[in-house]
Amino acid sequence: MKDSFFVTKKARKSGGTKVNPAARKAPGGTAKAKAEARNNQGKRKRDADADGPVDAANDDNDDDGDAGAVDDMDLEGDRFRADIDSDDEVANEDAKESAAQKRLRLAKKYIAKMQDEKQEMAPGEFDAQDIDNDLIAERLRDDVLESKGKVFFKIADKFKKMDTSNPDLIRTFGGKKVHQLALTCVDVTDEEQVPLAGGCFIFSASKDGHIVKWDFNTGKKVHEFLGGRKHTKKAKKAFGENKLKKHVGHHDQVLSLAISGDGKFLASGGRDKTIQIWSIPENKHLKTFSQHRDAVAGLSFRYSTRVNQLYSCSYDRTIKLWNIDELSYIETLFGHQDRIEAVDSLALERCVTAGSRDRTVRLWKIVEESQLIFRGGGMGGSGGDLRTQVVEGLVLASEVEQAKKEAKKAGDDRFGNVIDVVAMIDEEHFVSGTDNGAISLWNVSKKKPLFTRALAHGNPEKPKDPTIAPAPCNWITSLACVRYSDLFASGSCDGFVRLWKIDQDKKAFAPWLQFPVLGFINSLRFFEAPPVAVAEEKADAVDEEAPEKELFGAAAKREAARKRAAIVKPKNLLYLAVGTGQEHRLGRWWRVKEARNQLKVITLG
């Protein structure tokens, strides 16, 4: 029995070679049975070469006659057989999925997804076998380059001729009574997140502690996560401490929002020093993290990854990492010398943070357990030589120096160079904005900014009423990038959302478009979605459509493809979600009375 078991195990590892039953039954004739089995195997192989496969179900060299099709690609191979190297794994091979089988299943699922996308884009009748493998290989290559931060899409030229004065390009969500105070942050379920999220939703939060979920297509409020009362001495005396603690969610201003890569989780952080985790499909609260010791000012999920890893930054000068799939804490990063007000990340396990008054931007490499420090940028402070960093043609360096001296005498910290916002373009480049109105473009291999735009949103107008103190500067209040592209947007309080184009060599940027939006632009977020009107017509067509006859096999596939082509999936448009308010998201230094605390969406096309 030992010999027969050894032969069976070896046969399984070699690809499923059959063993002659005579090798088990013949007493004392093991060698003879083995020889007979080898002869039968050689004969069966010669017959297969001459007449074709004897048994298609058991022949490993089976070929369906369409080797070029994606569905028939041999993604497994004999090398994965080596993963099964124990008797227990062999016994449980059918009951438990191995690592190789899991990789195979995920690869097939990914390729099937790309096939569906190509089918939806192709006109007329077609079959899945007609899809060109080169197109799928190109898509795979782009995904790999994107994950490494080496892809760069040139999209800014598409929007150059837009009529930005057209009011139809800007949609307003809700009325005056939805958000009582200034919006502080917005986030959107992007196209890839829609299936698990249950739709395209926009989330907005404000200083009143409320988080509102909007349907992008209808513009209506879907759900609202209400904020509670602050835990002040007066509130505790009036309502009781136990009653205040029963509230689920935030009980102070919400400062940051982030949606996970799979679209299932929403994370929110606020001045109550907590991070709240919500389920987007179920609209319910899942978890409260209270490890931060001060306000949570920024949140960011890793982009386009299977693991929902969350980065949070706080006024307590720390960055914390969280695993949201397991609702658990991972680790804490230290280094900033002042409160951290913004964090952003992409696909790699790293993030970039803005350290406010310590005047640094830091890139954290999680795996290497290291950080890169970037000092200032723009005018004044530790940002370097003023004359070399002011862009020629925008403002004279002598005028800036004179204004700096006057501001210093008056005690004005206009040129304090506080870095409030930061956004990543790709894994090698990012932009930052300061309270003196400068926007800087950085490369992770350079300590100084590649390019700085001084007074990017201009100087503030002097108020007509002499009793009103003028605004110190049109500081940069928000930044957003179209990931891995040459387009990014900035917001301030000058009445415009401005779009910028990055040069081909990624060493400078220039003004591109501007859209009129009143108030403080406290948050910006690019996202892709189908046109609103077409999306509604498509939904109605799908609901009203009923099959006239029942089809099977290839005919059913062709009919399904014809229906998908009839309801043509439109190309996604690029949108920009804008959170506006009468006040800055971090304070109440001055107000723009004409503005409204609203969510707006700009259609770029």
Coordinates of C-alpha atoms in Angstrom, one line a residue:
M1 CA 0.0 0.0 0.0
K2 CA 2.9 2.4 0.6
D3 CA 4.1 2.0 -3.0
S4 CA 0.6 2.6 -4.4
F5 CA 0.0 5.7 -2.2
F6 CA 3.4 7.1 -3.2
V7 CA 2.5 6.6 -6.9
T8 CA -0.9 8.3 -6.5
K9 CA 0.5 11.3 -4.7
K10 CA 3.3 11.7 -7.3
A11 CA 0.8 11.4 -10.0
R12 CA -1.3 14.2 -8.5
K13 CA 1.7 16.5 -8.3
S14 CA 2.7 15.7 -11.9
G15 CA -0.6 16.9 -13.3
G16 CA -3.1 14.1 -12.7
T17 CA -1.5 11.0 -14.4
K18 CA -3.8 7.9 -14.1
V19 CA -2.5 4.9 -12.2
N20 CA -3.3 1.4 -13.3
P21 CA -5.6 -0.3 -10.8
A22 CA -3.5 -3.5 -11.3
A23 CA -0.7 -1.8 -9.4
R24 CA -2.9 -1.9 -6.2
K25 CA -4.5 -5.3 -6.6
A26 CA -1.7 -7.5 -7.9
P27 CA 0.1 -9.0 -4.8
G28 CA 3.8 -9.1 -5.1
G29 CA 3.7 -7.8 -8.7
T30 CA 4.2 -4.1 -8.1
A31 CA 7.1 -3.6 -10.5
K32 CA 5.3 -5.4 -13.2
A33 CA 2.1 -3.3 -12.7
K34 CA 4.2 -0.1 -12.8
A35 CA 5.8 -1.2 -16.1
E36 CA 2.3 -2.1 -17.5
A37 CA 1.0 1.4 -16.5
R38 CA 3.9 3.1 -18.2
N39 CA 3.3 1.2 -21.4
N40 CA -0.4 2.0 -21.3
Q41 CA 0.4 5.7 -20.7
G42 CA 2.8 5.8 -23.7
K43 CA 0.2 4.0 -25.9
R44 CA -2.5 6.5 -24.9
K45 CA -0.2 9.4 -25.7
R46 CA 0.7 8.0 -29.1
D47 CA -3.0 7.5 -29.8
A48 CA -3.8 11.1 -28.8
D49 CA -1.1 12.5 -31.1
A50 CA -2.5 10.5 -34.0
D51 CA -6.2 10.8 -33.6
G52 CA -6.7 13.7 -31.1
P53 CA -7.5 13.6 -27.4
V54 CA -8.9 10.4 -26.1
D55 CA -10.7 12.0 -23.1
A56 CA -11.3 15.7 -23.3
A57 CA -12.2 15.8 -19.6
N58 CA -8.9 14.3 -18.5
D59 CA -6.5 15.5 -21.1
D60 CA -4.3 18.5 -19.9
N61 CA -3.4 19.5 -23.4
D62 CA -7.0 20.0 -24.4
D63 CA -7.6 22.9 -26.9
D64 CA -11.0 24.3 -27.7
G65 CA -9.7 25.6 -31.0
D66 CA -9.7 29.3 -30.0
A67 CA -6.3 29.9 -28.4
G68 CA -6.5 33.6 -28.9
A69 CA -9.6 34.2 -26.8
V70 CA -9.2 35.7 -23.4
D71 CA -11.6 33.3 -21.7
D72 CA -9.4 30.3 -22.8
M73 CA -6.0 31.7 -21.6
D74 CA -4.2 29.3 -19.3
L75 CA -3.5 31.5 -16.3
E76 CA -2.8 28.7 -13.9
G77 CA 0.0 26.6 -15.3
D78 CA 1.8 23.7 -13.7
R79 CA 3.9 25.9 -11.5
F80 CA 1.0 26.4 -9.2
R81 CA 0.9 22.7 -8.5
A82 CA 3.9 23.2 -6.2
D83 CA 1.7 25.1 -3.8
I84 CA 0.1 21.8 -2.8
D85 CA 2.8 20.1 -0.9
S86 CA 1.1 18.5 2.1
D87 CA -1.2 15.6 2.5
D88 CA -3.8 17.8 4.2
E89 CA -3.9 20.3 1.3
V90 CA -4.3 17.5 -1.2
A91 CA -7.2 16.0 0.8
N92 CA -8.9 19.4 1.1
E93 CA -8.1 20.7 -2.4
D94 CA -11.7 20.6 -3.6
A95 CA -13.2 21.9 -0.3
K96 CA -10.9 24.9 0.3
E97 CA -9.7 27.4 -2.3
S98 CA -5.9 27.6 -2.5
A99 CA -3.9 30.8 -3.0
A100 CA -3.3 29.9 -6.7
Q101 CA -6.9 29.3 -7.3
K102 CA -7.8 32.6 -5.7
R103 CA -5.3 34.4 -7.9
L104 CA -6.8 32.7 -10.9
R105 CA -10.3 33.6 -9.9
L106 CA -9.5 37.3 -9.3
A107 CA -7.6 37.5 -12.6
K108 CA -10.6 36.1 -14.5
K109 CA -12.9 38.4 -12.7
Y110 CA -10.8 41.4 -13.6
I111 CA -10.5 40.4 -17.3
A112 CA -14.3 39.8 -17.4
K113 CA -14.9 43.3 -16.0
M114 CA -12.7 44.8 -18.8
Q115 CA -14.6 42.7 -21.4
D116 CA -17.9 44.2 -20.2
E117 CA -16.5 47.7 -20.4
K118 CA -15.4 47.1 -24.0
Q119 CA -18.7 45.6 -24.9
E120 CA -20.6 48.6 -23.6
M121 CA -18.4 50.9 -25.6
A122 CA -18.6 49.0 -28.9
P123 CA -21.5 49.8 -31.3
G124 CA -23.8 47.3 -33.0
E125 CA -23.9 43.5 -32.5
F126 CA -20.8 41.7 -31.3
D127 CA -19.7 38.7 -29.4
A128 CA -17.3 38.5 -26.5
Q129 CA -14.8 36.6 -28.6
D130 CA -14.5 39.6 -31.0
I131 CA -12.8 41.7 -28.3
D132 CA -9.2 42.5 -29.3
N133 CA -6.7 41.1 -26.8
D134 CA -4.4 44.0 -27.5
L135 CA -6.9 46.5 -26.1
I136 CA -7.1 44.5 -22.8
A137 CA -3.3 44.2 -22.6
E138 CA -3.1 48.0 -23.1
R139 CA -5.6 48.5 -20.3
L140 CA -3.7 46.2 -18.0
R141 CA -0.5 48.1 -18.8
D142 CA -2.2 51.5 -17.9
D143 CA -3.4 50.1 -14.6
V144 CA 0.1 48.9 -13.7
L145 CA 1.6 52.3 -14.6
E146 CA -1.1 54.1 -12.7
S147 CA -0.5 52.0 -9.6
K148 CA 3.2 52.9 -9.8
G149 CA 2.4 56.6 -10.3
K150 CA 4.1 56.7 -13.8
V151 CA 1.1 57.4 -16.0
F152 CA 0.2 61.0 -16.9
F153 CA -3.0 61.8 -18.8
K154 CA -3.2 65.1 -20.7
I155 CA -6.8 66.2 -20.3
A156 CA -6.7 69.9 -19.7
D157 CA -6.8 70.8 -23.4
K158 CA -10.3 69.2 -23.7
F159 CA -11.8 72.0 -21.5
K160 CA -10.0 75.0 -22.9
K161 CA -12.9 76.3 -25.0
M162 CA -15.6 75.9 -22.3
D163 CA -18.0 78.8 -21.7
T164 CA -17.4 79.2 -18.0
S165 CA -20.0 81.9 -17.8
N166 CA -22.8 79.5 -18.6
P167 CA -24.9 79.1 -15.5
D168 CA -26.3 75.7 -16.6
L169 CA -22.8 74.2 -15.9
I170 CA -23.2 74.7 -12.2
R171 CA -25.8 72.7 -10.2
T172 CA -26.8 73.7 -6.7
F173 CA -27.9 71.0 -4.2
G174 CA -30.4 71.7 -1.5
G175 CA -31.6 75.0 -0.1
K176 CA -30.7 77.4 2.7
K177 CA -32.0 75.1 5.5
V178 CA -30.0 72.0 4.7
H179 CA -26.7 73.2 6.2
Q180 CA -27.1 76.0 8.7
L181 CA -23.4 76.8 8.8
A182 CA -20.5 76.8 6.3
L183 CA -19.7 73.6 4.5
T184 CA -16.3 72.2 5.5
C185 CA -15.8 69.1 3.3
V186 CA -17.3 67.1 0.5
D187 CA -16.6 63.6 -1.0
V188 CA -18.1 61.5 -3.8
T189 CA -18.6 57.9 -4.7
D190 CA -16.7 57.6 -8.0
E191 CA -17.8 55.5 -10.9
E192 CA -15.8 52.4 -9.8
Q193 CA -17.4 52.7 -6.3
V194 CA -21.0 52.9 -7.5
P195 CA -21.8 49.1 -7.6
L196 CA -21.0 48.5 -3.9
A197 CA -22.2 52.0 -2.7
G198 CA -25.6 51.5 -4.4
G199 CA -25.3 54.6 -6.6
C200 CA -23.5 57.8 -7.2
F201 CA -23.7 59.8 -4.0
I202 CA -22.2 63.1 -2.8
F203 CA -21.5 63.6 0.9
S204 CA -21.3 67.1 2.4
A205 CA -20.5 68.1 6.0
S206 CA -20.5 71.4 7.8
K207 CA -19.8 73.2 11.0
D208 CA -23.3 72.3 12.3
G209 CA -22.1 68.7 12.7
H210 CA -24.5 67.2 10.1
I211 CA -23.4 64.9 7.2
V212 CA -25.8 64.9 4.3
K213 CA -26.0 62.2 1.6
W214 CA -27.1 63.5 -1.9
D215 CA -28.2 61.6 -4.9
F216 CA -26.1 62.9 -7.8
N217 CA -28.7 62.2 -10.5
T218 CA -31.7 63.7 -8.8
G219 CA -30.0 66.3 -6.7
K220 CA -32.2 65.3 -3.7
K221 CA -31.2 64.5 -0.1
V222 CA -31.1 60.8 0.5
H223 CA -30.1 60.6 4.1
E224 CA -28.7 62.8 6.9
F225 CA -26.4 61.8 9.8
L226 CA -27.4 64.3 12.4
G227 CA -24.9 66.0 14.7
G228 CA -25.3 66.2 18.4
R229 CA -24.9 69.0 21.0
K230 CA -21.4 69.9 22.2
H231 CA -20.4 68.4 25.6
T232 CA -20.2 71.8 27.3
K233 CA -20.9 72.4 31.0
K234 CA -24.1 74.2 30.1
A235 CA -25.3 71.4 27.9
K236 CA -24.4 68.7 30.5
K237 CA -26.3 70.7 33.2
A238 CA -29.4 71.1 31.0
F239 CA -29.6 67.7 29.3
G240 CA -27.5 65.4 31.5
E241 CA -24.2 63.8 30.6
N242 CA -25.7 60.4 30.0
K243 CA -28.2 61.7 27.5
L244 CA -25.5 63.5 25.5
K245 CA -23.4 60.4 25.3
K246 CA -26.2 58.4 23.8
H247 CA -26.0 60.4 20.6
V248 CA -24.4 58.4 17.8
G249 CA -22.1 60.5 15.6
H250 CA -20.4 63.8 15.9
H251 CA -21.3 66.4 18.5
D252 CA -19.1 69.2 17.1
Q253 CA -18.0 70.6 13.7
V254 CA -17.1 68.0 11.0
L255 CA -13.8 69.0 9.3
S256 CA -13.1 66.0 7.0
L257 CA -14.7 63.3 4.9
A258 CA -13.3 60.3 3.0
I259 CA -14.9 57.4 1.1
S260 CA -13.2 54.0 0.9
G261 CA -11.9 52.7 -2.5
D262 CA -14.7 50.1 -2.7
G263 CA -17.4 52.6 -1.9
K264 CA -18.7 50.8 1.2
F265 CA -17.4 53.0 4.0
L266 CA -17.5 56.7 4.8
A267 CA -15.1 58.1 7.4
S268 CA -15.7 61.5 9.0
G269 CA -13.5 63.5 11.5
G270 CA -14.2 66.6 13.5
R271 CA -13.4 68.9 16.4
D272 CA -14.8 66.3 18.9
K273 CA -11.5 64.4 18.4
T274 CA -13.3 61.4 17.0
I275 CA -13.3 59.5 13.7
Q276 CA -16.7 58.0 12.8
I277 CA -17.1 55.1 10.4
W278 CA -20.4 54.8 8.5
S279 CA -21.8 52.2 6.1
I280 CA -22.8 53.9 2.8
P281 CA -25.2 51.2 1.5
E282 CA -27.0 50.7 4.8
N283 CA -26.7 54.3 6.1
K284 CA -25.8 53.3 9.6
H285 CA -23.0 53.9 12.1
L286 CA -20.3 51.2 12.4
K287 CA -17.5 52.4 14.7
T288 CA -16.1 55.3 16.7
F289 CA -12.3 55.9 16.9
S290 CA -11.3 58.2 19.7
Q291 CA -7.5 57.7 19.8
H292 CA -6.7 61.3 18.6
R293 CA -6.3 63.9 21.4
D294 CA -7.4 66.9 19.4
A295 CA -9.5 67.8 16.3
V296 CA -9.2 65.5 13.3
A297 CA -8.6 67.9 10.4
G298 CA -7.9 65.5 7.5
L299 CA -8.8 62.0 6.2
S300 CA -7.7 60.1 3.2
F301 CA -8.1 56.5 2.0
R302 CA -5.5 54.8 -0.1
Y303 CA -6.6 55.1 -3.8
S304 CA -7.7 52.0 -5.8
T305 CA -6.5 49.3 -3.4
R306 CA -8.1 46.1 -2.1
V307 CA -7.3 47.0 1.5
N308 CA -9.2 49.9 2.9
Q309 CA -6.4 51.7 4.7
L310 CA -7.2 55.1 6.1
Y311 CA -4.9 57.9 7.0
S312 CA -5.9 60.6 9.6
C313 CA -4.2 63.8 10.6
S314 CA -5.0 65.8 13.7
Y315 CA -4.2 69.0 15.6
D316 CA -2.4 66.7 18.1
R317 CA 0.5 66.7 15.5
T318 CA 0.2 63.0 14.7
I319 CA -0.9 60.9 11.7
K320 CA -2.6 57.6 12.4
L321 CA -3.2 54.6 10.2
W322 CA -6.4 52.5 10.3
N323 CA -7.6 49.2 8.8
I324 CA -11.3 49.9 8.1
D325 CA -12.0 46.4 6.8
E326 CA -11.3 45.2 10.4
L327 CA -12.2 48.4 12.1
S328 CA -8.9 48.5 13.8
Y329 CA -6.0 50.8 14.6
I330 CA -2.5 50.2 13.0
E331 CA 0.1 52.7 14.1
T332 CA 0.9 56.4 14.8
L333 CA 3.4 58.6 12.9
F334 CA 5.2 61.5 14.6
G335 CA 7.3 64.4 13.2
H336 CA 5.3 67.6 12.7
Q337 CA 5.9 70.4 15.1
D338 CA 2.5 72.0 14.8
R339 CA -1.1 71.0 14.1
I340 CA -1.6 69.0 10.8
E341 CA -4.5 70.4 8.7
A342 CA -4.5 68.2 5.5
V343 CA -3.5 64.8 4.3
D344 CA -3.7 63.1 0.9
S345 CA -2.6 59.7 -0.6
L346 CA -2.7 57.6 -3.7
A347 CA -2.1 53.9 -4.5
L348 CA 1.3 53.4 -2.9
E349 CA 1.6 53.0 0.9
R350 CA 2.6 56.6 1.5
C351 CA 0.9 59.9 2.3
V352 CA 1.6 63.6 2.2
T353 CA 0.7 66.0 5.0
A354 CA 0.6 69.8 5.5
G355 CA 2.0 70.9 8.9
S356 CA 0.4 74.4 9.1
R357 CA 2.6 76.7 11.1
D358 CA 5.7 74.5 11.2
R359 CA 5.8 75.5 7.5
T360 CA 6.6 72.0 6.2
V361 CA 5.0 69.4 4.0
R362 CA 6.0 65.8 4.8
L363 CA 5.9 62.7 2.7
W364 CA 5.6 59.6 4.9
K365 CA 6.9 56.3 3.5
I366 CA 5.1 53.7 5.6
V367 CA 7.0 50.6 4.5
E368 CA 10.5 52.2 4.8
E369 CA 9.4 53.9 8.1
S370 CA 10.9 57.2 6.9
Q371 CA 9.7 60.7 6.0
L372 CA 10.8 63.4 3.6
I373 CA 10.6 67.0 4.8
F374 CA 9.8 69.9 2.4
R375 CA 10.3 73.4 3.8
G376 CA 7.9 76.2 3.0
G377 CA 7.6 77.5 -0.5
G378 CA 6.5 80.8 -1.9
M379 CA 7.2 84.0 -0.2
G380 CA 8.7 84.8 3.2
G381 CA 9.6 82.7 6.2
S382 CA 11.9 79.8 5.6
G383 CA 10.8 79.4 2.0
G384 CA 14.1 80.5 0.5
D385 CA 15.1 83.5 -1.5
L386 CA 12.1 85.6 -2.3
R387 CA 13.4 87.0 -5.5
T388 CA 13.9 83.5 -7.0
Q389 CA 10.5 82.2 -6.1
V390 CA 8.2 85.0 -7.2
V391 CA 7.1 84.2 -10.7
E392 CA 8.1 86.8 -13.3
G393 CA 5.2 88.9 -14.7
L394 CA 2.8 88.3 -11.8
V395 CA 4.1 90.8 -9.3
L396 CA 7.4 92.6 -8.8
A397 CA 9.7 91.2 -6.1
S398 CA 10.4 94.7 -4.8
E399 CA 6.7 95.4 -4.3
V400 CA 6.3 92.1 -2.4
E401 CA 9.3 92.9 -0.2
Q402 CA 7.8 96.4 0.5
A403 CA 4.4 94.9 1.4
K404 CA 6.1 92.4 3.6
K405 CA 8.0 95.1 5.6
E406 CA 4.8 97.1 6.0
A407 CA 2.9 94.1 7.2
K408 CA 5.6 93.2 9.6
K409 CA 5.4 96.7 11.1
A410 CA 1.7 96.4 11.4
G411 CA 1.9 93.1 13.1
D412 CA 0.2 91.3 10.1
D413 CA 1.3 87.7 9.5
R414 CA 0.2 87.9 5.9
F415 CA 3.5 86.5 4.7
G416 CA 3.6 83.8 7.5
N417 CA 3.6 81.1 4.9
V418 CA 1.2 78.8 6.8
I419 CA 0.6 75.7 4.7
D420 CA -3.1 74.8 5.0
V421 CA -3.8 72.4 2.1
V422 CA -2.0 69.8 0.0
A423 CA -3.0 67.4 -2.8
M424 CA -1.1 64.7 -4.7
I425 CA -1.0 64.7 -8.5
D426 CA 0.9 61.4 -8.9
E427 CA 3.3 59.4 -6.7
E428 CA 6.1 61.8 -7.5
H429 CA 4.4 65.2 -7.6
F430 CA 2.1 67.2 -5.4
V431 CA 0.8 70.8 -4.9
S432 CA 0.4 72.8 -1.7
G433 CA -1.4 76.1 -0.8
T434 CA -0.6 78.7 1.8
D435 CA -2.3 81.4 3.7
N436 CA -0.4 84.0 1.7
G437 CA -2.2 83.0 -1.5
A438 CA 0.7 81.0 -3.1
I439 CA 0.4 77.6 -4.8
S440 CA 3.6 75.5 -5.1
L441 CA 4.4 72.5 -7.3
W442 CA 6.7 69.9 -5.7
N443 CA 8.7 66.9 -6.7
V444 CA 9.5 64.3 -4.0
S445 CA 13.2 64.3 -5.1
K446 CA 13.6 68.1 -4.7
K447 CA 13.7 69.9 -1.3
K448 CA 12.5 73.2 -2.9
P449 CA 9.3 73.7 -5.0
L450 CA 9.7 73.4 -8.7
F451 CA 7.4 76.3 -9.3
T452 CA 5.4 78.8 -7.1
R453 CA 2.5 80.9 -8.2
A454 CA 2.4 84.0 -5.9
L455 CA -1.1 85.5 -5.2
A456 CA -2.7 82.8 -7.3
H457 CA -6.2 84.1 -6.5
G458 CA -5.2 87.8 -6.6
N459 CA -5.4 90.4 -3.9
P460 CA -8.7 91.0 -1.9
E461 CA -10.8 94.0 -2.8
K462 CA -11.0 96.7 -0.2
P463 CA -14.5 96.9 1.3
K464 CA -16.6 99.9 0.5
D465 CA -17.6 100.3 4.2
P466 CA -14.5 101.8 5.9
T467 CA -15.6 100.3 9.2
I468 CA -15.1 96.8 7.9
A469 CA -11.6 95.5 8.2
P470 CA -10.2 94.3 4.9
A471 CA -9.4 90.6 4.4
P472 CA -5.6 90.0 4.9
C473 CA -5.2 87.9 1.7
N474 CA -7.0 85.6 -0.7
W475 CA -5.4 82.5 0.9
I476 CA -5.7 79.1 -0.6
T477 CA -8.5 77.2 1.2
S478 CA -8.7 74.1 -0.9
L479 CA -7.0 72.0 -3.6
A480 CA -8.0 69.0 -5.7
C481 CA -6.3 67.1 -8.5
V482 CA -7.5 64.9 -11.3
R483 CA -5.3 62.0 -10.3
Y484 CA -2.4 61.2 -12.7
S485 CA -3.2 64.1 -15.0
D486 CA -2.3 67.7 -15.9
L487 CA -5.3 69.3 -14.3
F488 CA -6.0 70.6 -10.8
A489 CA -8.3 73.1 -9.1
S490 CA -7.9 75.6 -6.3
G491 CA -10.3 77.5 -4.1
S492 CA -10.2 80.7 -2.1
C493 CA -12.6 83.5 -1.2
D494 CA -12.2 85.7 -4.3
G495 CA -15.4 84.5 -5.9
F496 CA -13.9 82.0 -8.4
V497 CA -12.9 78.3 -8.6
R498 CA -9.7 78.3 -10.6
L499 CA -8.4 75.4 -12.8
W500 CA -4.7 75.1 -13.6
K501 CA -2.8 73.2 -16.3
I502 CA 0.5 71.5 -15.5
D503 CA 3.2 71.6 -18.2
Q504 CA 4.2 68.5 -20.0
D505 CA 7.6 68.3 -18.1
K506 CA 5.7 68.8 -14.8
K507 CA 7.9 71.7 -13.8
A508 CA 5.3 74.6 -13.9
F509 CA 1.6 75.3 -14.2
A510 CA -0.5 78.0 -15.8
P511 CA -4.1 79.4 -15.3
W512 CA -6.6 77.5 -17.4
L513 CA -10.2 78.2 -16.5
Q514 CA -12.2 79.9 -13.8
F515 CA -15.8 79.5 -12.7
P516 CA -17.7 82.1 -10.6
V517 CA -18.6 80.8 -7.2
L518 CA -19.3 83.1 -4.2
G519 CA -18.0 82.6 -0.7
F520 CA -15.2 80.5 0.8
I521 CA -14.4 77.4 -1.3
N522 CA -13.7 75.1 1.6
S523 CA -13.6 71.8 -0.3
L524 CA -13.1 70.5 -3.8
R525 CA -13.4 67.0 -5.3
F526 CA -13.1 65.8 -8.9
F527 CA -15.2 62.7 -9.9
E528 CA -16.5 61.0 -13.0
A529 CA -20.1 60.1 -13.8
P530 CA -22.5 59.7 -16.7
P531 CA -24.4 62.8 -17.9
V532 CA -27.4 63.3 -15.6
A533 CA -30.1 63.5 -18.2
V534 CA -28.8 60.4 -20.1
A535 CA -28.5 58.5 -16.8
E536 CA -32.1 59.1 -16.0
E537 CA -33.3 58.1 -19.5
K538 CA -31.2 54.9 -19.4
A539 CA -32.7 54.0 -16.0
D540 CA -36.3 54.5 -17.4
A541 CA -35.5 52.4 -20.5
V542 CA -34.1 49.5 -18.4
D543 CA -37.2 49.5 -16.1
E544 CA -39.7 49.6 -19.0
E545 CA -37.9 47.0 -21.1
A546 CA -39.4 43.5 -21.1
P547 CA -38.1 40.4 -23.1
E548 CA -40.3 39.4 -26.0
K549 CA -39.0 35.9 -26.4
E550 CA -36.7 33.5 -24.6
L551 CA -33.3 32.8 -26.2
F552 CA -30.5 30.4 -25.3
G553 CA -26.8 30.1 -25.8
A554 CA -25.1 32.3 -28.4
A555 CA -28.4 33.8 -29.5
A556 CA -29.0 35.0 -26.0
K557 CA -25.6 36.6 -25.8
R558 CA -26.0 38.4 -29.1
E559 CA -29.5 39.7 -28.0
A560 CA -28.1 40.9 -24.7
A561 CA -25.2 42.7 -26.5
R562 CA -27.8 44.3 -28.9
K563 CA -29.8 45.6 -26.0
R564 CA -26.8 47.1 -24.3
A565 CA -25.8 48.8 -27.6
A566 CA -29.3 50.1 -28.0
I567 CA -29.1 51.7 -24.6
V568 CA -25.7 53.2 -25.3
K569 CA -23.7 53.8 -22.2
P570 CA -22.5 57.4 -22.6
K571 CA -19.0 58.4 -21.9
N572 CA -18.4 59.6 -18.4
L573 CA -18.1 63.3 -17.8
L574 CA -15.7 65.0 -15.4
Y575 CA -17.4 66.9 -12.6
L576 CA -16.1 69.1 -9.7
A577 CA -17.9 69.0 -6.4
V578 CA -17.6 72.3 -4.5
G579 CA -18.4 73.0 -0.8
T580 CA -19.0 76.7 -0.2
G581 CA -19.7 78.7 3.0
Q582 CA -19.7 82.2 4.4
E583 CA -16.8 81.4 6.6
H584 CA -13.4 79.6 6.4
R585 CA -13.7 76.0 7.4
L586 CA -11.2 76.3 10.2
G587 CA -12.3 79.6 11.8
R588 CA -14.4 82.8 11.8
W589 CA -11.9 85.5 10.9
W590 CA -14.3 87.2 8.5
R591 CA -17.5 86.5 6.5
V592 CA -18.8 86.7 2.9
K593 CA -22.4 87.7 3.6
E594 CA -23.5 87.3 -0.1
A595 CA -22.5 83.6 -0.1
R596 CA -24.6 80.6 0.8
N597 CA -23.7 77.4 2.7
Q598 CA -24.3 75.1 -0.2
L599 CA -23.0 72.2 -2.2
K600 CA -22.4 72.9 -5.9
V601 CA -21.3 70.7 -8.8
I602 CA -19.6 72.0 -11.9
T603 CA -19.9 70.1 -15.1
L604 CA -16.6 70.1 -17.1
G605 CA -17.5 67.5 -19.8

